[in-house]
Every structure is written in structure tokens, then in C-alpha cells.
CSV table of C-alpha atoms in Angstrom, one decimal:
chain,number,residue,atom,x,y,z
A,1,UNK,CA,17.6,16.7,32.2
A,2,UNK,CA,13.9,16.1,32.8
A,3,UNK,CA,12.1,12.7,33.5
A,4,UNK,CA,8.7,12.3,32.3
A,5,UNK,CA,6.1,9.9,33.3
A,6,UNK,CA,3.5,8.7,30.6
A,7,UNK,CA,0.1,6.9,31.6
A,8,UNK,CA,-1.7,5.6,28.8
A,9,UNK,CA,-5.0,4.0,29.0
A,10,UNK,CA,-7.4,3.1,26.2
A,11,UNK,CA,-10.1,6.1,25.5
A,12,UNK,CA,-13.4,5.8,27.8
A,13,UNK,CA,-15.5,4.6,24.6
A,14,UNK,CA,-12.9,1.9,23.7
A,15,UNK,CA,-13.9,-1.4,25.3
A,16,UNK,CA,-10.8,-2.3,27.4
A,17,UNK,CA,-11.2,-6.3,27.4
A,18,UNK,CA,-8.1,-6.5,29.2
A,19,UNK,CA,-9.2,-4.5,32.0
A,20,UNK,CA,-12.7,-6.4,32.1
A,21,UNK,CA,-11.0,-9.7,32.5
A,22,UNK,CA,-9.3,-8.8,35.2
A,23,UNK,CA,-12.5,-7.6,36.9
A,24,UNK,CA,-13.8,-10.9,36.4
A,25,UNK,CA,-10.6,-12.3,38.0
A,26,UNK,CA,-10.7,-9.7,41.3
A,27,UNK,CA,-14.3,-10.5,41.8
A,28,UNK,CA,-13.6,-14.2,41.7
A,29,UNK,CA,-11.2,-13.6,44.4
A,30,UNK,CA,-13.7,-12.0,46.4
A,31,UNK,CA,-12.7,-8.6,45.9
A,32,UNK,CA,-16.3,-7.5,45.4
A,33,UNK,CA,-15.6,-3.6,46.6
A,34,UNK,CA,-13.4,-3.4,42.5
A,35,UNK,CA,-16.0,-2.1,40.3
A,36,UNK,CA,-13.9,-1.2,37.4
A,37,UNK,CA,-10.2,-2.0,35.9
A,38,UNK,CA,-8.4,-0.3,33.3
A,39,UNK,CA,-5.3,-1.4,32.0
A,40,UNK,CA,-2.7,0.6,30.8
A,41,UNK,CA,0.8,1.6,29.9
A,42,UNK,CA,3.5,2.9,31.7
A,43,UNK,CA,6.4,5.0,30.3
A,44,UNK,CA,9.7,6.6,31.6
A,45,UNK,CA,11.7,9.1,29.6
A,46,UNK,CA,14.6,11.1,30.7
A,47,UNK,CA,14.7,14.3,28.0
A,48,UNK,CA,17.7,16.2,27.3
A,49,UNK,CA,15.8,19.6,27.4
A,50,UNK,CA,16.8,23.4,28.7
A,51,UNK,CA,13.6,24.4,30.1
A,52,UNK,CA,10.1,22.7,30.9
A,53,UNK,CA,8.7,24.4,28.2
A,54,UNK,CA,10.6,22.4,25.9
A,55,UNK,CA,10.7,19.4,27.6
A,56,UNK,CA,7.0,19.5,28.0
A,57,UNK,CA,6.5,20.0,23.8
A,58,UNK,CA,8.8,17.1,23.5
A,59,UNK,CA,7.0,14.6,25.5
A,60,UNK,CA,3.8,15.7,23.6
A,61,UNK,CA,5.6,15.1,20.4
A,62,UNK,CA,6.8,11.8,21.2
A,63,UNK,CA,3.5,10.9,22.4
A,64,UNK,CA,1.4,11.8,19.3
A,65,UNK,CA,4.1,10.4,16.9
A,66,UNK,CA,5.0,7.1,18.6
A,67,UNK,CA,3.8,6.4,22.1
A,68,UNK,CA,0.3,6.0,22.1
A,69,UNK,CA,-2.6,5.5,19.1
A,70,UNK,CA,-4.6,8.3,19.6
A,71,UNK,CA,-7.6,6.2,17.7
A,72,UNK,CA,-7.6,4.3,21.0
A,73,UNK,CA,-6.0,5.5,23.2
A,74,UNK,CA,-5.1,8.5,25.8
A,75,UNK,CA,-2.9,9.6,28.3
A,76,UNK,CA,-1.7,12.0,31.0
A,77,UNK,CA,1.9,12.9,31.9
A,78,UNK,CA,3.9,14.3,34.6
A,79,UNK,CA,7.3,16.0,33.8
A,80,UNK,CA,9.8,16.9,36.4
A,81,UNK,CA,13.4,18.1,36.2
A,82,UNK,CA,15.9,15.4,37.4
A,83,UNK,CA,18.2,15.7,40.3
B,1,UNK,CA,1.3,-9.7,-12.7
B,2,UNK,CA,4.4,-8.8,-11.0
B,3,UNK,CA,4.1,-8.6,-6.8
B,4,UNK,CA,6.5,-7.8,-4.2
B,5,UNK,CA,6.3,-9.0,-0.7
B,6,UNK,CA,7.7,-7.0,1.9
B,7,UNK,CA,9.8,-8.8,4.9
B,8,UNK,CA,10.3,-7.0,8.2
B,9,UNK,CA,12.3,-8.7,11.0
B,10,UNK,CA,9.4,-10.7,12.7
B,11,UNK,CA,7.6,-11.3,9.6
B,12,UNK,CA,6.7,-15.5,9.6
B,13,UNK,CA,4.0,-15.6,6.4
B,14,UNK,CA,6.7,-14.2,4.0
B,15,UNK,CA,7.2,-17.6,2.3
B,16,UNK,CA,3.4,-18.5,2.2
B,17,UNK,CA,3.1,-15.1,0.7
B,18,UNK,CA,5.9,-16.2,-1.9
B,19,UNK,CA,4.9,-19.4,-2.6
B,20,UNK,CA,1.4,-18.5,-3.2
B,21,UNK,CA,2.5,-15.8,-6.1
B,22,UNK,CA,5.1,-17.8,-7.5
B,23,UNK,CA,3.9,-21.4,-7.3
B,24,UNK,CA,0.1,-20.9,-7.4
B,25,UNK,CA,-0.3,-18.0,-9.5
B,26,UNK,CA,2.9,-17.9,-11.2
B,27,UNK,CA,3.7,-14.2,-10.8
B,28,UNK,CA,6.7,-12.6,-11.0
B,29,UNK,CA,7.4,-11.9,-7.7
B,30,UNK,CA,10.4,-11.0,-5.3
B,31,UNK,CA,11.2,-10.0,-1.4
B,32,UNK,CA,12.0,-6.6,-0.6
B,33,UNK,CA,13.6,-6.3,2.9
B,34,UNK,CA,12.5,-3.5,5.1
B,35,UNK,CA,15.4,-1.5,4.9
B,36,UNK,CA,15.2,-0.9,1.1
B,37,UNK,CA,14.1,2.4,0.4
B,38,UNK,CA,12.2,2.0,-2.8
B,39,UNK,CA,10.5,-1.1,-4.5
B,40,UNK,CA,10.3,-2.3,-7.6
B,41,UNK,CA,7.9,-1.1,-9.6
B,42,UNK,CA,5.0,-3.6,-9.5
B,43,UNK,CA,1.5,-4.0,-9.7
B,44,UNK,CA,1.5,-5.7,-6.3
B,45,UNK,CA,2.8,-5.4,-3.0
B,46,UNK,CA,1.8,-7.4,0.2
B,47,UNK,CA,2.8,-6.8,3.7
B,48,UNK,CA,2.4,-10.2,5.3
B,49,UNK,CA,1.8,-11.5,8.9
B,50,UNK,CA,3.9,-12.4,11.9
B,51,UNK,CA,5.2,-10.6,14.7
B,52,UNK,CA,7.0,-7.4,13.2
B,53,UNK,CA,9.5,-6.0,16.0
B,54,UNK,CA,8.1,-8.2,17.8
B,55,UNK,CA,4.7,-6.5,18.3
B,56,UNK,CA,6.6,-3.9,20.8
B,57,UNK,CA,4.9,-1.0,22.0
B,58,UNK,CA,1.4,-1.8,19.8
B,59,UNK,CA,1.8,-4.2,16.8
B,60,UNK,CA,2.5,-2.7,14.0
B,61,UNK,CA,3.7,0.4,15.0
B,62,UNK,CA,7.4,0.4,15.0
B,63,UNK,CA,7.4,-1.0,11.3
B,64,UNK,CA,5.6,1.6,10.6
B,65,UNK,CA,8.7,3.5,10.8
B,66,UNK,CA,10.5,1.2,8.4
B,67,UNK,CA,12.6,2.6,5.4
B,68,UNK,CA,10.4,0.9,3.0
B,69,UNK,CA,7.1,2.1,4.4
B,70,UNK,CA,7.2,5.4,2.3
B,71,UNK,CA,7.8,3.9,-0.9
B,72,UNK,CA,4.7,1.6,0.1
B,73,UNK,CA,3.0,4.4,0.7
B,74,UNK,CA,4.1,6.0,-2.2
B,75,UNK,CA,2.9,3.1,-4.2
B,76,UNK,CA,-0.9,3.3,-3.0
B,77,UNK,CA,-0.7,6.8,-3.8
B,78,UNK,CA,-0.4,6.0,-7.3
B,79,UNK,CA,-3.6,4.1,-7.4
B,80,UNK,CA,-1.5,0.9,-7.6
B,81,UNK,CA,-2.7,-2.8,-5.5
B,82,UNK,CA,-1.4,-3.2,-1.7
B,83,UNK,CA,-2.5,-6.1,0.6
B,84,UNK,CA,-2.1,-6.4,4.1
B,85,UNK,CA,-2.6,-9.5,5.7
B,86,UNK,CA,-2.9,-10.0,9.7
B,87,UNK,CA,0.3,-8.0,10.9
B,88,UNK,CA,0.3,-6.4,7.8
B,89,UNK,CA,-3.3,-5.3,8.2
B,90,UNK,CA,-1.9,-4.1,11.6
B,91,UNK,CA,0.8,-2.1,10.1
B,92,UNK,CA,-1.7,-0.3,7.9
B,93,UNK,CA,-3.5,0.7,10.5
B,94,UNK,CA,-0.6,2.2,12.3
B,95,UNK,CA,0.6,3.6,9.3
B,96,UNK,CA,-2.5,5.9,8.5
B,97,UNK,CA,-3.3,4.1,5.2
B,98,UNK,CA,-6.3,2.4,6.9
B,99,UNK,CA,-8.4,3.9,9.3
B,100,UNK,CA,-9.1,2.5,12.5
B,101,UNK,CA,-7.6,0.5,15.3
B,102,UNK,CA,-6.2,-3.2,16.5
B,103,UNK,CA,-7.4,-4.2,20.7
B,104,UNK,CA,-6.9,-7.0,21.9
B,105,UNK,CA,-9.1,-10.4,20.9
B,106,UNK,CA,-12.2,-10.3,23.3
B,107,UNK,CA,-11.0,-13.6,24.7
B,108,UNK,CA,-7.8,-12.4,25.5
B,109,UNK,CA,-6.3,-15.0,23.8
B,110,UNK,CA,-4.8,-15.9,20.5
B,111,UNK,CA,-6.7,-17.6,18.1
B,112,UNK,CA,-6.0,-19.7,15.8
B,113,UNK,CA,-8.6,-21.6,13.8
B,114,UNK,CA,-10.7,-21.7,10.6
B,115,UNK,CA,-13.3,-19.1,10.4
B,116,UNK,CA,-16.5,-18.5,7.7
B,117,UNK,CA,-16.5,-14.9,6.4
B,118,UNK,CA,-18.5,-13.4,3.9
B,119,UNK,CA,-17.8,-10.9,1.0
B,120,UNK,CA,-19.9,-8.2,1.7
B,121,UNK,CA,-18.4,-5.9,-1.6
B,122,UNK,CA,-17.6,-7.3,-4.8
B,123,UNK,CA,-16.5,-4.1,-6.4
B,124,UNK,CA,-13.2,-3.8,-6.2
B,125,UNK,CA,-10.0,-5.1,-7.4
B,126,UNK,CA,-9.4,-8.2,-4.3
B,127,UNK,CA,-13.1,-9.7,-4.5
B,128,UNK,CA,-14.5,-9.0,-8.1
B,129,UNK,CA,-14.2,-12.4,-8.7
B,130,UNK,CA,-16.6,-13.4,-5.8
B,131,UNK,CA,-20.3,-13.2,-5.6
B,132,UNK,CA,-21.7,-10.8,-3.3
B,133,UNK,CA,-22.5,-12.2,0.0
B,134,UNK,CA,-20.6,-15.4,-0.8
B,135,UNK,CA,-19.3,-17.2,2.5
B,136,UNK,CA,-15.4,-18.0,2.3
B,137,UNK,CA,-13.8,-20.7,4.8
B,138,UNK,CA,-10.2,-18.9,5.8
B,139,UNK,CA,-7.8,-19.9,8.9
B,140,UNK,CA,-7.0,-16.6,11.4
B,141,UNK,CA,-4.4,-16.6,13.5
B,142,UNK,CA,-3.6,-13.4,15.6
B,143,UNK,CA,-4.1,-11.9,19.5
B,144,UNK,CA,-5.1,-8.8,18.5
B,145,UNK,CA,-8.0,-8.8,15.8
B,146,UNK,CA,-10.3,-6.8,17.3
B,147,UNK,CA,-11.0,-4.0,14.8
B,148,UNK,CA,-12.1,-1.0,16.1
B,149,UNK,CA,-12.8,2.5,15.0
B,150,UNK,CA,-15.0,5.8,16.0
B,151,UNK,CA,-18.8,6.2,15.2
B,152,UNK,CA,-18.2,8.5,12.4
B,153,UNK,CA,-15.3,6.3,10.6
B,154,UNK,CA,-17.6,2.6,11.0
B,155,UNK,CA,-20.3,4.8,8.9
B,156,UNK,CA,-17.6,6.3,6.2
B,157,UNK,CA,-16.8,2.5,6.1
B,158,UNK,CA,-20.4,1.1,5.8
B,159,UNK,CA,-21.9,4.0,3.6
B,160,UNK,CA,-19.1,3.5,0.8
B,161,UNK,CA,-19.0,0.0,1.1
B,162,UNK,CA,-15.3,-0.9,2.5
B,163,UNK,CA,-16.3,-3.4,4.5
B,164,UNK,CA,-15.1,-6.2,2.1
B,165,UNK,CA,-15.1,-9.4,4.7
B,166,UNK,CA,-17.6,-9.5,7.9
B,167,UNK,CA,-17.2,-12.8,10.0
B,168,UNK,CA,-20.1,-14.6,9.6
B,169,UNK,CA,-21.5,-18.6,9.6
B,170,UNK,CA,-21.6,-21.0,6.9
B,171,UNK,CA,-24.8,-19.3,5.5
B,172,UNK,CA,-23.7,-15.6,6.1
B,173,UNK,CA,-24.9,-14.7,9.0
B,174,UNK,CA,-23.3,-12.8,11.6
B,175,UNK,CA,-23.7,-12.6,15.2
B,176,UNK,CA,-21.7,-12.4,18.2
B,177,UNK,CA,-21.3,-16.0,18.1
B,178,UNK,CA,-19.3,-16.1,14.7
B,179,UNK,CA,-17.6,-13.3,15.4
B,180,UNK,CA,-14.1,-15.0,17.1
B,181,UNK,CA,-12.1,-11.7,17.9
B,182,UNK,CA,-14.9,-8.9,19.2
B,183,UNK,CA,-14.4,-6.8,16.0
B,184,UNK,CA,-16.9,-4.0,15.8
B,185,UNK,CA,-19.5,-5.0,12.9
B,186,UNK,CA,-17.6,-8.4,12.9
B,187,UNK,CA,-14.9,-6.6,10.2
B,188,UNK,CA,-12.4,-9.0,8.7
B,189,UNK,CA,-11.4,-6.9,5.9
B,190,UNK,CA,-11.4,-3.1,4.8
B,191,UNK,CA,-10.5,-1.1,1.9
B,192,UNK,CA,-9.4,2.3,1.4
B,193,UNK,CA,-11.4,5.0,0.0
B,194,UNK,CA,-9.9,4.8,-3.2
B,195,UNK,CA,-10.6,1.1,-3.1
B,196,UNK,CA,-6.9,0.5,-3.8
B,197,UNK,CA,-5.8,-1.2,-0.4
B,198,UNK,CA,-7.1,-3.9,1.5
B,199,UNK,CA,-6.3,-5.2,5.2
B,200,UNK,CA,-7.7,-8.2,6.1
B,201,UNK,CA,-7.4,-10.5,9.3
B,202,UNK,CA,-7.7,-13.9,7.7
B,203,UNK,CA,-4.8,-15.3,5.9
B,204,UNK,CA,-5.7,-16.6,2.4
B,205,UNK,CA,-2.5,-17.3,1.8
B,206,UNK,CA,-2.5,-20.1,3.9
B,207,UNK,CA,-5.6,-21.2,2.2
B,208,UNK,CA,-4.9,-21.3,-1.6
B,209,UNK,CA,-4.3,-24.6,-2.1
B,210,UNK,CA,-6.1,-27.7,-1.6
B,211,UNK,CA,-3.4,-29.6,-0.1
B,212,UNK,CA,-3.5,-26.8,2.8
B,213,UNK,CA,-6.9,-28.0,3.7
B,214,UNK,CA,-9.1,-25.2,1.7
B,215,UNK,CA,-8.6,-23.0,-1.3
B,216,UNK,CA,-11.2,-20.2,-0.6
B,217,UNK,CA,-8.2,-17.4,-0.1
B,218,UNK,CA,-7.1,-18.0,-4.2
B,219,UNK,CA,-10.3,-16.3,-5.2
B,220,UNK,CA,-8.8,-13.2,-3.8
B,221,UNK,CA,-5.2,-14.2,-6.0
B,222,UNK,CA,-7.2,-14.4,-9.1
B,223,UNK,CA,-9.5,-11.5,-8.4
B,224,UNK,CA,-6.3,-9.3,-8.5
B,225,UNK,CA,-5.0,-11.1,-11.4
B,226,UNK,CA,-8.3,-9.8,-13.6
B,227,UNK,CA,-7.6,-6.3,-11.7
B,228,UNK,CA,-3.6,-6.5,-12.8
B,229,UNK,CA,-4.7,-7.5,-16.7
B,230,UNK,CA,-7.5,-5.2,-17.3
């Protein structure tokens, strides 16, 4: 069994207005030193795989197909066998 | 003309959808429930708004996945009508069979409200009935309207003219400040290439009656019905 972690955050040339407003709401608290928010997403899935290899396809697969909208957005992912 | 309006589990502007075709323009038309794995065949099929699985993971993307979703597909690809309105505009999207993408309003929050838009194409079968550049007053309602889409797709859309509605004032003009949802080029409504399928924003199905407060949206109704009989 391997658990996978999934970050995905809109693409760089998306506008995130999410992310901006919540700028808007750090500064107002007086967090000046926050320069830039983006939100995101935030998966967990535990794959039935034999390897890493395959694990590793799978996550991709379930990415492109379902997870995340590769018009907007993108995403990194960290895969590591369960204990 | 004989229409068919698609019902996932979330869908709320089913009826309006309905009631519209049947009452208004007297079609022949039916529900099909998601599940179904064909339709009937029919001229017209609309995918209506609400909250489809309850807009989990990105809205419209898990009734994407829908039984009935091939056979809609299947029924564009035979050149025949399909409308999708607010959540079904969504699903298009999500579904490949319009390009582009849904973020989140500007404001962050979920509108609801009459808005001007005008008809910037007249040549196809949704607006022939309108005059180009005409200004059309139809209620939105959604929390994620803002239509987005690469450099290269906005120009595909603007060079063959598939920009159908653009948000705009009473007069036509557009600007930031008639634009409620952040949309780039203040979209509303696309087509397809082939001109066949249209997503729009705006629900003028909740305007196609006077008694509603407006009947700009039955322009589009009867624009399909000249489509349907020519």
C-alpha cells in the first residue's frame, strides 16, 4: 500500500481570487511581511499498488482524469509506501 | 421541436427548464435522469443549473462522469442542439465539449441578480433571432462564473466568433464595472466550433415570461425553434 499526497494550486497565469482575498485579509491584520497567497487543494490517497513505479503512474492517472483541471490548474505529489 | 432536459442529483432549474419548453413554447419535451444511458432522439437537449453532486471536487466535474454524459456527447457529435445553462455550462466545460475553465466569482461571492448582456453573434442556431449587438436583461445566479481560458483558446474564440453573450450595460458597453463575475472578455456565453453547443451563465429560463419579471431569455427559445424547423 502507498499513500500519496496531492497539492494542487491554480496555474501561475490563472488569477487565484481566493488567494488575493485572503492577502487583503492578512494585511488587514497587520501581517504586512505576507506578500502573496495561493490557495489550494489538498488530497490523500492510499493506492493498492506492488511497486512505486506503479503507484506513481496511478496517482498521475487519477490526477489528469479526475483530480485537478489541467486548464487551471497544477499540482505536485509526494508518494510514499505505507507502514 | 422535441427537447430533453437532463436531471442530475443537485440539479434545481430542471422544472424552469421544463416549464419553459412545455408551457411557453409548447415542445414536446421530457426529463431524462442521469443514469439513463441513452436519450431520446431529439432535436434538443439542455443541461440545466444547480449544484450537481453538490459542486464537489470542481463543479461540474463529477457529472461529468454521468452515464448519460456520452450519449450527450454523442448527440452534439451529430450536429444536433445542446444548451448548457449555469451548472450545465459548468459541466461542459469539464466535459471537454467547451473549452475553457470556471474560478471562482472575483468577489468571492455568489451572485445573484439581473445583469445586461449583449449578443455579440447572431449566426447561429440560439441567437439568429437577435440583432447583433442587441442588449438582453437576464438574472445570473452562480459562485463560480468566472470564465477563463489560455491566450491561444480566448483568440480561437474571438477570431470565429463564439463569443455569443459578453456582459455589458444597458447600451452595450462593457467594462469592468458591468462585468459581475471577473470573466475574461466579460464572456457570458460560448459556442462550440461547430456552432452546435452553447454554455451560457445567465439563466433565460428564468426569464421567459413576463410574469417572471422579464422575457429577454425567450428570444433564445424561439431562435432554436426557427433552427429546429428549418
Amino acid at each position: 500500500m502507498y499513500n500519496a499526497v496531492v497539492n494542487v494550486t491554480l496555474k501561475k497565469s490563472v488569477l487565484d481570487p481566493q488567494g488575493q482575498t485572503v492577502l487583503h485579509a492578512l494585511e488587514s491584520l497587520g501581517f504586512k511581511d505576507a506578500k502573496k497567497v495561493r490557495v489550494g487543494k489538498y488530497f490523500e490517497v492510499a493506492i493498492d499498488a506492488k511497486d512505486h513505479k506503479s503507484a506513481e503512474d496511478r496517482i498521475k492517472a487519477m490526477c489528469d482524469q479526475l483530480l485537478i483541471n489541467p486548464v487551471i490548474e497544477e499540482y505536485t505529489y509526494d508518494l510514499k509506501e505505507a507502514r | 421541436m422535441k427537447a430533453t432536459v437532463v436531471v442530475f442529483p443537485g440539479s434545481n432549474c430542471d422544472s424552469d427548464c421544463f416549464n419553459v419548453m412545455k408551457d411557453v413554447m409548447k415542445a414536446d419535451v421530457q426529463y431524462v435522469w442521469h443514469k439513463e444511458a441513452s436519450l431520446p432522439k431529439c432535436d434538443l437537449v439542455i443541461l440545466p443549473g444547480g449544484f450537481s453532486y453538490g459542486d464537489y471536487l470542481r463543479t461540474g466535474a463529477i457529472a461529468r462522469f454521468s452515464p448519460v454524459m456520452k450519449a450527450v456527447k454523442d448527440h452534439a457529435d451529430q450536429g444536433r442542439l445542446l444548451i448548457g445553462i449555469c451548472n450545465g455550462f459548468q459541466i461542459l466545460l469539464e466535459a471537454g465539449l467547451l473549452p475553457g475553465a470556471m474560478l471562482r466569482n472575483k468577489t468571492l461571492s455568489f451572485i445573484c441578480k439581473h445583469v445586461w448582456l449583449r449578443t455579440d453573434d447572431t449566426n447561429n442556431p440560439f441567437t439568429n433571432k437577435f440583432k447583433k449587438g442587441q442588449t438582453i436583461l437576464i438574472p445570473i445566479a452562480h459562485g463560480e462564473g468566472n470564465y477563463t481560458c489560455d491566450d491561444a483558446t480566448l483568440k480561437g474564440l474571438q477570431d470565429q466568433n463564439q463569443i455569443v453573450f459578453r456582459y455589458s450595460s444597458e447600451a452595450g458597453k462593457t467594462g469592468e464595472e458591468f462585468n459581475p463575475n471577473g470573466s475574461r472578455d466579460d464572456i457570458a456565453g460560448i459556442l462550440n466550433q461547430k456552432r452546435n453547443v452553447l454554455g451560457m451563465m445567465p439563466h433565460p429560463e428564468r426569464s421567459s415570461e413576463q410574469v417572471l419579471g422579464g422575457s429577454d431569455g425567450k428570444q433564445i427559445w424561439e431562435s432554436l425553434l426557427v433552427s429546429v424547423k428549418s
